[in-house]
Short mmCIF file of C-alpha atoms in Angstrom, two decimals:
data_model
loop_
_atom_site.label_atom_id
_atom_site.label_comp_id
_atom_site.label_asym_id
_atom_site.label_seq_id
_atom_site.Cartn_x
_atom_site.Cartn_y
_atom_site.Cartn_z
CA MET A 1 106.38 211.83 -97.45
CA ILE A 2 102.51 212.62 -98.80
CA TYR A 3 100.41 211.62 -96.76
CA LYS A 4 96.69 211.63 -98.37
CA HIS A 5 92.83 211.71 -97.32
CA GLU A 6 89.84 211.07 -99.62
CA PHE A 7 86.39 211.03 -99.03
CA ARG A 8 83.07 211.97 -100.54
CA ALA A 9 81.40 215.87 -99.68
CA MET A 10 79.63 218.35 -101.79
CA GLY A 11 78.58 215.09 -104.40
CA CYS A 12 81.72 214.81 -105.39
CA GLN A 13 85.36 212.51 -104.19
CA MET A 14 87.69 215.12 -102.11
CA LEU A 15 91.24 214.28 -101.72
CA ALA A 16 93.50 216.20 -99.37
CA ALA A 17 97.14 215.11 -99.66
CA LEU A 18 100.17 217.13 -96.93
CA ASP A 19 103.82 216.71 -98.10
CA ASN A 20 105.18 215.98 -94.43
CA PRO A 21 107.18 213.20 -92.83
CA SER A 22 105.65 212.88 -89.62
CA PRO A 23 102.63 211.09 -88.26
CA ARG A 24 101.49 213.92 -86.38
CA SER A 25 100.40 215.65 -90.19
CA GLN A 26 97.65 212.68 -90.48
CA PRO A 27 95.54 213.63 -87.66
CA ARG A 28 95.60 217.12 -89.73
CA LEU A 29 94.06 215.42 -92.87
CA ALA A 30 92.01 213.47 -90.93
CA GLN A 31 90.04 216.88 -90.17
CA VAL A 32 89.75 217.97 -93.61
CA PRO A 33 86.18 215.48 -94.35
CA GLU A 34 85.02 217.92 -90.46
CA TRP A 35 85.84 220.99 -92.60
CA PHE A 36 84.10 220.28 -95.63
CA GLU A 37 80.97 218.37 -93.63
CA ALA A 38 80.61 222.56 -92.04
CA TRP A 39 81.00 224.05 -95.41
CA GLU A 40 78.37 221.72 -96.83
CA GLN A 41 75.71 222.34 -94.60
CA CYS A 42 76.32 226.16 -95.13
CA LEU A 43 76.67 226.52 -98.72
CA SER A 44 74.61 223.72 -100.05
CA ARG A 45 71.37 224.12 -102.00
CA PHE A 46 70.38 220.39 -101.74
CA ARG A 47 70.10 220.40 -98.21
CA SER A 48 67.15 221.94 -97.12
CA ASP A 49 68.09 223.01 -93.44
CA SER A 50 71.73 224.35 -95.03
CA GLU A 51 72.31 228.77 -94.65
CA LEU A 52 71.85 228.73 -98.24
CA SER A 53 68.91 226.77 -98.84
CA LEU A 54 67.91 228.96 -95.84
CA LEU A 55 68.18 232.52 -97.55
CA ASN A 56 67.22 231.08 -101.16
CA GLN A 57 63.69 230.66 -99.08
CA SER A 58 63.39 233.67 -97.98
CA ALA A 59 63.91 235.98 -101.21
CA GLY A 60 62.92 239.69 -100.63
CA ILE A 61 63.72 239.99 -96.89
CA PRO A 62 67.33 240.45 -96.14
CA VAL A 63 69.35 237.34 -93.64
CA PRO A 64 71.99 237.91 -91.55
CA VAL A 65 74.24 235.27 -93.09
CA SER A 66 77.51 233.36 -92.01
CA GLN A 67 80.98 234.55 -92.13
CA THR A 68 81.82 231.00 -94.35
CA LEU A 69 78.40 232.14 -96.71
CA TRP A 70 79.44 235.78 -96.98
CA ASP A 71 82.83 234.93 -97.72
CA VAL A 72 81.60 232.31 -100.93
CA LEU A 73 79.05 235.16 -102.36
CA GLN A 74 82.01 237.76 -102.23
CA VAL A 75 84.03 235.12 -104.57
CA ALA A 76 80.80 235.20 -106.33
CA LEU A 77 80.54 238.10 -107.11
CA GLU A 78 84.18 238.42 -108.15
CA ALA A 79 83.60 235.68 -110.29
CA GLU A 80 80.66 237.48 -112.36
CA GLU A 81 82.79 240.43 -112.60
CA ARG A 82 85.81 238.58 -114.06
CA SER A 83 83.53 236.90 -116.61
CA GLY A 84 81.09 239.59 -117.49
CA GLY A 85 78.37 238.12 -115.87
CA LEU A 86 78.97 234.49 -117.66
CA VAL A 87 79.06 232.95 -113.92
CA THR A 88 76.81 233.61 -111.77
CA PRO A 89 75.18 232.33 -108.75
CA THR A 90 71.88 232.87 -109.72
CA VAL A 91 71.77 229.87 -111.58
CA LEU A 92 69.21 228.48 -108.81
CA HIS A 93 66.01 228.59 -111.29
CA ALA A 94 67.30 227.86 -114.21
CA LEU A 95 69.04 224.43 -113.28
CA VAL A 96 65.72 223.52 -111.54
CA GLN A 97 64.05 224.07 -114.88
CA ALA A 98 66.43 222.07 -116.80
CA GLY A 99 65.89 219.06 -114.26
CA TYR A 100 68.77 219.70 -111.97
CA ASP A 101 66.34 220.21 -109.21
CA ARG A 102 68.21 217.74 -106.47
CA SER A 103 71.67 216.34 -106.04
CA PHE A 104 73.41 214.90 -108.59
CA GLU A 105 73.61 211.21 -107.49
CA THR A 106 69.83 210.95 -106.62
CA LEU A 107 69.20 212.44 -110.23
CA SER A 108 67.10 209.82 -112.15
CA GLN A 109 68.44 209.29 -116.00
CA ALA A 110 64.84 208.95 -116.74
CA GLN A 111 63.68 212.41 -115.06
CA ILE A 112 60.54 213.92 -116.24
CA GLY A 113 60.52 217.41 -117.68
CA LEU A 114 59.98 219.39 -120.35
CA ALA A 115 63.03 219.53 -123.06
CA ASP A 116 62.20 222.64 -124.57
CA TYR A 117 61.11 224.83 -122.07
CA GLU A 118 60.75 229.08 -122.30
CA VAL A 119 63.15 231.17 -119.16
CA ALA A 120 64.37 234.38 -119.60
CA PRO A 121 68.04 236.03 -119.28
CA LEU A 122 69.46 235.39 -115.61
CA ALA A 123 69.27 238.09 -112.65
CA SER A 124 72.85 239.52 -112.02
CA MET A 125 74.01 239.33 -108.43
CA ALA A 126 73.46 243.49 -108.14
CA LEU A 127 70.42 243.05 -107.88
CA ILE A 128 71.08 241.45 -104.49
CA LYS A 129 71.18 243.68 -102.09
CA LEU A 130 74.45 243.18 -99.68
CA ASP A 131 74.84 245.12 -96.34
CA PRO A 132 78.09 244.65 -95.79
CA SER A 133 78.11 246.58 -91.52
CA SER A 134 75.05 243.43 -90.69
CA HIS A 135 76.16 240.48 -93.17
CA SER A 136 72.89 240.17 -94.60
CA ILE A 137 71.91 239.70 -97.83
CA ARG A 138 68.75 240.39 -99.58
CA LEU A 139 67.81 238.24 -103.00
CA PRO A 140 64.93 239.54 -104.90
CA LEU A 141 61.62 237.59 -105.47
CA ASP A 142 62.30 236.29 -108.14
CA VAL A 143 65.98 234.85 -107.73
CA GLY A 144 67.95 231.50 -106.14
CA LEU A 145 71.62 231.05 -105.78
CA ASP A 146 73.35 227.43 -106.57
CA LEU A 147 76.88 227.90 -105.31
CA GLY A 148 78.38 225.10 -106.64
CA GLY A 149 81.61 225.39 -108.79
CA VAL A 150 82.36 228.50 -106.83
CA ALA A 151 81.61 226.86 -103.33
CA LYS A 152 84.09 224.10 -104.06
CA GLY A 153 86.89 226.45 -105.66
CA TRP A 154 86.27 228.34 -102.42
CA ALA A 155 86.64 225.02 -100.39
CA ALA A 156 89.51 223.93 -101.77
CA GLN A 157 91.22 226.93 -101.49
CA ARG A 158 90.28 227.69 -97.66
CA ALA A 159 91.85 224.07 -96.75
CA MET A 160 95.06 223.73 -98.53
CA HIS A 161 95.57 227.02 -96.88
CA ARG A 162 95.17 225.31 -93.32
CA LEU A 163 96.89 222.23 -94.33
CA ARG A 164 99.58 224.44 -96.05
CA ALA A 165 101.32 225.66 -91.91
CA TYR A 166 101.93 221.42 -91.67
CA GLY A 167 104.05 221.70 -95.34
CA PRO A 168 103.24 221.42 -99.06
CA ALA A 169 99.55 221.06 -99.42
CA LEU A 170 97.19 219.63 -102.39
CA VAL A 171 93.40 220.09 -101.66
CA ASP A 172 91.06 218.22 -104.39
CA ALA A 173 87.52 219.23 -104.52
CA GLY A 174 85.88 217.20 -107.18
CA GLY A 175 88.55 218.48 -109.75
CA ASP A 176 89.11 221.90 -108.57
CA ILE A 177 92.49 221.86 -107.06
CA ALA A 178 94.53 224.04 -104.72
CA ILE A 179 97.75 223.49 -104.07
CA SER A 180 99.98 225.73 -101.96
CA GLY A 181 103.74 225.37 -103.55
CA LEU A 182 106.24 223.01 -105.02
CA GLN A 183 106.50 219.90 -103.14
CA ALA A 184 109.38 219.33 -99.83
CA ASP A 185 111.51 218.16 -102.29
CA GLY A 186 110.74 221.02 -104.60
CA HIS A 187 109.37 218.91 -107.65
CA PRO A 188 106.19 220.02 -108.88
CA TRP A 189 103.06 217.52 -108.05
CA PRO A 190 102.22 215.62 -110.84
CA VAL A 191 98.20 216.08 -111.93
CA SER A 192 96.85 214.47 -114.76
CA ILE A 193 93.71 215.34 -116.98
CA ALA A 194 91.00 213.09 -117.36
CA ASN A 195 89.58 211.79 -120.91
CA PRO A 196 85.75 211.45 -121.19
CA PHE A 197 86.16 209.88 -124.35
CA ASP A 198 88.40 207.33 -122.46
CA PRO A 199 88.48 207.30 -118.25
CA ASP A 200 92.00 204.61 -119.31
CA ALA A 201 94.31 207.11 -121.49
CA ASP A 202 94.27 210.98 -119.59
CA LEU A 203 94.66 214.00 -121.73
CA GLY A 204 97.80 214.72 -120.27
CA LEU A 205 100.20 215.00 -117.20
CA LEU A 206 100.15 218.74 -115.56
CA MET A 207 103.20 219.70 -113.36
CA LEU A 208 101.72 221.91 -110.90
CA GLY A 209 103.35 224.26 -108.15
CA LYS A 210 101.53 227.10 -106.60
CA CYS A 211 98.45 227.55 -108.01
CA GLY A 212 94.85 226.29 -108.82
CA VAL A 213 93.47 223.86 -111.74
CA ALA A 214 89.81 223.46 -112.49
CA THR A 215 88.16 221.50 -115.22
CA SER A 216 84.67 222.17 -116.23
CA GLY A 217 83.15 219.67 -118.39
CA ARG A 218 79.51 218.78 -119.49
CA ASP A 219 80.70 215.26 -119.38
CA TYR A 220 79.57 213.79 -116.69
CA ARG A 221 77.14 215.96 -114.90
CA ARG A 222 74.27 215.51 -117.86
CA TRP A 223 70.82 213.73 -117.91
CA ARG A 224 68.11 213.10 -120.44
CA GLN A 225 64.66 215.05 -119.98
CA ASN A 226 62.55 214.01 -122.91
CA GLY A 227 64.93 212.47 -124.87
CA ALA A 228 67.33 215.77 -124.95
CA TRP A 229 70.73 215.82 -122.71
CA GLN A 230 71.23 218.36 -120.34
CA HIS A 231 73.93 219.60 -118.53
CA HIS A 232 74.86 221.74 -115.37
CA ILE A 233 76.53 224.42 -116.93
CA ILE A 234 73.92 227.01 -117.22
CA ASP A 235 74.54 230.54 -120.08
CA PRO A 236 72.82 233.73 -118.69
CA ARG A 237 72.39 234.78 -121.70
CA SER A 238 69.94 232.49 -122.77
CA GLY A 239 69.14 230.50 -119.12
CA LYS A 240 69.87 227.27 -120.11
CA PRO A 241 72.90 224.84 -120.83
CA ALA A 242 75.14 226.01 -123.02
CA GLN A 243 75.10 225.06 -126.54
CA THR A 244 78.87 224.30 -126.92
CA ASP A 245 81.49 222.87 -129.26
CA VAL A 246 83.67 222.15 -125.98
CA VAL A 247 83.32 219.24 -124.25
CA SER A 248 85.99 220.44 -121.18
CA ALA A 249 88.28 222.46 -120.45
CA THR A 250 91.40 223.04 -118.30
CA VAL A 251 92.82 225.97 -117.05
CA ILE A 252 95.79 226.76 -114.37
CA ALA A 253 95.37 229.86 -113.25
CA PRO A 254 97.29 231.95 -110.05
CA THR A 255 94.01 230.86 -107.80
CA VAL A 256 91.34 227.67 -107.54
CA MET A 257 88.46 230.17 -107.89
CA GLU A 258 89.99 231.84 -110.40
CA ALA A 259 90.81 228.92 -112.96
CA GLU A 260 87.27 227.43 -111.98
CA VAL A 261 85.56 230.32 -113.71
CA ALA A 262 87.68 230.96 -116.32
CA ALA A 263 87.32 226.97 -117.03
CA LYS A 264 83.23 227.86 -117.34
CA VAL A 265 83.66 231.05 -119.41
CA SER A 266 85.64 229.15 -121.95
CA LEU A 267 83.01 226.12 -121.99
CA ILE A 268 80.59 228.16 -122.65
CA ILE A 269 81.67 230.87 -125.05
CA GLY A 270 82.86 227.80 -126.99
CA SER A 271 86.36 227.10 -128.51
CA GLN A 272 87.52 229.81 -130.79
CA ALA A 273 86.32 232.73 -128.19
CA GLY A 274 87.08 230.77 -125.42
CA LEU A 275 90.47 230.06 -126.04
CA SER A 276 90.73 233.84 -127.02
CA TRP A 277 89.16 234.82 -123.59
CA LEU A 278 91.84 232.90 -121.79
CA SER A 279 94.75 233.49 -124.25
CA ASP A 280 94.04 237.23 -123.49
CA ASP A 281 94.92 236.91 -119.75
CA PRO A 282 98.77 235.86 -119.10
CA SER A 283 98.00 234.60 -115.74
CA LEU A 284 95.79 231.90 -117.17
CA ALA A 285 96.50 228.75 -119.09
CA GLY A 286 94.31 226.78 -120.76
CA MET A 287 93.58 222.77 -122.86
CA LEU A 288 89.67 222.95 -124.38
CA LEU A 289 88.41 219.36 -125.61
CA LEU A 290 86.16 219.66 -128.71
CA GLU A 291 83.27 217.10 -129.24
CA ASN A 292 85.75 215.73 -132.40
CA GLY A 293 88.71 215.28 -129.51
CA GLU A 294 90.55 218.03 -130.70
CA GLN A 295 92.48 219.49 -128.42
CA LEU A 296 93.14 223.46 -128.43
CA CYS A 297 95.75 224.67 -126.12
CA THR A 298 96.58 228.15 -125.24
CA PRO A 299 99.85 229.05 -125.93
CA GLY A 300 101.51 228.73 -122.23
CA PHE A 301 100.05 225.45 -121.43
CA GLU A 302 102.83 223.11 -122.76
CA ARG A 303 104.76 224.39 -120.32
CA TYR A 304 102.80 223.16 -117.77
CA LEU A 305 103.10 219.22 -119.17
CA TRP A 306 105.29 216.60 -118.27
CA SER A 307 107.90 215.78 -121.07
CA GLN A 308 110.84 212.89 -121.07
CA ALA A 309 113.41 215.94 -121.71
CA MET B 1 225.16 215.66 -159.07
CA ASN B 2 222.67 215.43 -161.15
CA ARG B 3 219.59 214.13 -160.04
CA LYS B 4 217.13 212.45 -162.37
CA PRO B 5 214.14 213.51 -162.66
CA GLN B 6 210.69 211.46 -162.27
CA SER B 7 208.98 210.41 -165.19
CA PRO B 8 205.46 211.69 -165.01
CA LYS B 9 204.44 208.71 -165.29
CA ARG B 10 205.76 206.94 -162.21
CA GLY B 11 204.05 209.60 -160.16
CA LYS B 12 200.65 208.37 -161.43
CA LEU B 13 201.48 205.08 -160.55
CA ASP B 14 202.38 205.99 -157.00
CA LEU B 15 199.11 207.50 -157.00
CA ALA B 16 196.56 205.35 -158.05
CA ALA B 17 198.53 202.61 -155.49
CA ALA B 18 198.20 204.42 -152.89
CA LYS B 19 194.18 204.96 -153.88
CA TRP B 20 193.66 201.05 -153.96
CA LEU B 21 195.13 200.40 -150.76
CA ILE B 22 193.30 202.68 -148.93
CA ILE B 23 190.20 201.56 -150.65
CA ALA B 24 191.18 198.15 -149.79
CA LEU B 25 192.05 198.74 -145.68
CA SER B 26 188.94 201.01 -145.56
CA LEU B 27 187.12 197.67 -146.73
CA SER B 28 189.10 195.44 -144.44
CA ALA B 29 188.01 198.02 -141.61
CA ILE B 30 184.65 197.86 -142.62
CA MET B 31 184.35 193.46 -142.71
CA LEU B 32 186.50 193.81 -139.64
CA PHE B 33 183.24 195.84 -137.92
CA TRP B 34 180.59 194.43 -139.25
CA ASN B 35 181.58 190.70 -138.46
CA LEU B 36 182.18 192.13 -134.87
CA PHE B 37 178.73 194.01 -134.55
CA SER B 38 176.98 191.08 -136.04
CA ARG B 39 178.59 188.28 -133.52
CA GLN B 40 177.68 191.10 -130.12
CA ALA B 41 173.86 191.62 -132.05
CA TYR B 42 172.80 187.89 -132.25
CA PRO B 43 174.80 185.35 -130.35
CA ASP B 44 172.47 183.19 -130.75
CA ALA B 45 170.98 183.38 -133.32
CA ILE B 46 173.74 182.62 -135.43
CA SER B 47 173.28 178.69 -134.28
CA ALA B 48 169.71 178.33 -132.95
CA ALA B 49 167.10 181.15 -135.11
CA PRO B 50 165.21 179.51 -138.03
CA LEU B 51 165.14 180.90 -141.18
CA ILE B 52 161.73 180.79 -141.74
CA THR B 53 159.82 183.29 -139.07
CA GLU B 54 156.04 182.06 -137.45
CA THR B 55 154.00 184.02 -139.28
CA PRO B 56 151.26 185.71 -136.64
CA SER B 57 147.82 184.64 -136.56
CA GLN B 58 146.40 187.93 -137.66
CA PRO B 59 147.44 189.38 -140.71
CA ALA B 60 150.03 191.25 -140.97
CA PRO B 61 150.24 194.97 -141.97
CA VAL B 62 153.23 194.34 -143.69
CA LEU B 63 154.22 191.96 -146.17
CA MET B 64 156.55 189.23 -144.98
CA LEU B 65 159.25 187.92 -146.63
CA ASP B 66 161.34 184.89 -145.90
CA LEU B 67 164.80 187.28 -146.21
CA PRO B 68 168.19 185.85 -144.51
CA PRO B 69 169.32 187.17 -141.55
CA ILE B 70 171.84 190.34 -141.76
CA PRO B 71 174.75 188.61 -143.51
CA THR B 72 177.88 187.74 -141.49
CA LEU B 73 180.86 186.62 -141.68
CA ILE B 74 179.64 183.55 -139.48
CA PRO B 75 177.35 181.45 -141.36
CA ALA B 76 177.82 178.74 -138.29
CA SER B 77 174.84 176.35 -138.51
CA ILE B 78 172.18 177.34 -140.99
CA GLU B 79 172.43 174.87 -143.20
CA THR B 80 171.91 172.83 -139.72
CA LEU B 81 167.94 174.07 -139.70
CA ASN B 82 165.34 171.86 -139.28
CA LEU B 83 162.45 172.63 -141.72
CA ASP B 84 159.77 170.07 -141.34
CA PRO B 85 156.32 171.55 -140.85
CA LEU B 86 154.96 171.47 -137.55
CA PRO B 87 152.49 169.11 -136.64
CA SER B 88 149.21 170.21 -137.37
CA PRO B 89 146.78 170.55 -133.98
CA THR B 90 144.57 167.93 -133.08
CA PRO B 91 141.57 168.10 -130.89
CA SER B 92 141.94 166.78 -127.43
CA SER B 93 139.55 164.93 -125.40
CA VAL B 94 140.68 167.09 -122.42
CA ASN B 95 138.35 169.73 -121.09
CA ILE B 96 140.74 172.38 -120.18
CA PRO B 97 138.94 174.70 -117.75
CA GLN B 98 138.15 177.94 -119.08
CA PRO B 99 138.33 181.23 -116.58
CA ALA B 100 134.95 182.32 -116.64
CA VAL B 101 134.87 185.55 -118.43
CA GLN B 102 132.34 188.55 -117.34
CA ALA B 103 130.87 191.26 -119.89
CA PRO B 104 133.30 194.44 -119.66
CA ALA B 105 131.82 197.40 -117.60
CA LYS B 106 130.53 200.01 -119.11
CA ILE B 107 132.90 203.07 -118.58
CA PHE B 108 131.04 205.84 -120.06
CA LEU B 109 133.50 208.94 -121.10
CA GLY B 110 133.08 212.50 -119.85
CA GLY B 111 132.24 211.35 -116.04
CA SER B 112 128.65 210.88 -116.35
CA LYS B 113 126.52 208.22 -117.57
CA PRO B 114 123.70 208.78 -120.01
CA GLN B 115 120.50 210.09 -118.82
CA ALA B 116 117.71 206.84 -119.16
CA LYS B 117 114.39 207.95 -120.74
CA LYS B 118 112.25 209.21 -117.79
CA SER B 119 109.15 207.63 -116.82
CA ALA B 120 106.21 209.90 -116.24
CA PRO B 121 105.48 210.06 -112.69
CA ALA B 122 102.29 208.62 -111.18
CA PRO B 123 99.46 211.50 -110.67
CA VAL B 124 98.98 212.29 -106.76
CA THR B 125 95.08 213.16 -108.35
CA LYS B 126 93.17 213.73 -111.35
CA THR B 127 91.35 217.21 -112.77
CA ARG B 128 87.84 216.37 -114.47
CA SER B 129 84.52 218.05 -114.56
CA SER B 130 82.93 217.23 -110.66
CA LYS B 131 82.17 213.80 -110.38
#
């Protein structure tokens, strides 16, 4: 028996599912939105009183941070290392310059701003001073943090860890999905892949056990800035939204954080390099959807796809 | 006393007569037993069996010939057979109730049913760029 609880948090649609026939599991599921609310209050750049916003406003001075913000920054640091600097939280100012200066739900489609603007390549997290003894962080003066995708992946993983004590669990944080293992009856969890070109026709159905799966795309969080389309995935090398032939990238990895990073990298560097980058890591399986509708898959991706046989 | 020796011609005649006698006795014995066995094998057919056998509705795999029964020594009543043609069937106005017939149950040899094509399970959720 799978109980599900859907809610909105972090500007996204969330879902928590628990495979447990006991009605006692339902109150546990009902707690999940509270967890996300607490994490959002800590990690959101759109709340002026969040811990992250206070940190961004305190650039240049050491700021003691909570265990949650500390943990997420550690995950972001690992993501930057794993991606060779392509996935970094130091994208805040680039996103604001591109027009993403408020939550996407309130972002106007007629955003006023400069479509053709000059920005420098982004700073590395190596410039951020982290003091483990005091859990304090000092940002360089010209650096701001946006934890967006990393925070969602981390939250999905953390919520799944808390739920799995009560049975097989799945947590979906806006498309970034953490799965604790097979369902109670031994079957994998069916998870479909959204089709950006046709909401009514999914690209495929994944059958997943213990893993993480994430999709990065420039199909939804995009806006017009003086007639030019912008999106939220910043290429740190240019400081601007990534110019890429990939519309969306779906990756399966051991954890949802790894999947999120890999999906973003393969989208930023484009289809050819992205597919090669994914294929070099046997723990990853991915599918890239191109502008022309073509789908490119790594060799291991097919084994996750549902088939009649 | 001199015995007149038998002539060779007389000896040959005796031998031939004996041969014919044996043949005649053998034929008589065969006819006798034939008659005896045919009476036991067809106690009724001799008096009642028609000469023409009914042709089955389905085509027989072998050629049917209207042969007379095995010849016996008792032709008996064969000559009294009624060879009139059978009356042709005519449609009847009486409704004869027919038993309800059900389709035979399918039997799957090998002990297991063939697997029907599986339908895709309903997805629990969907991965997509964050919405």
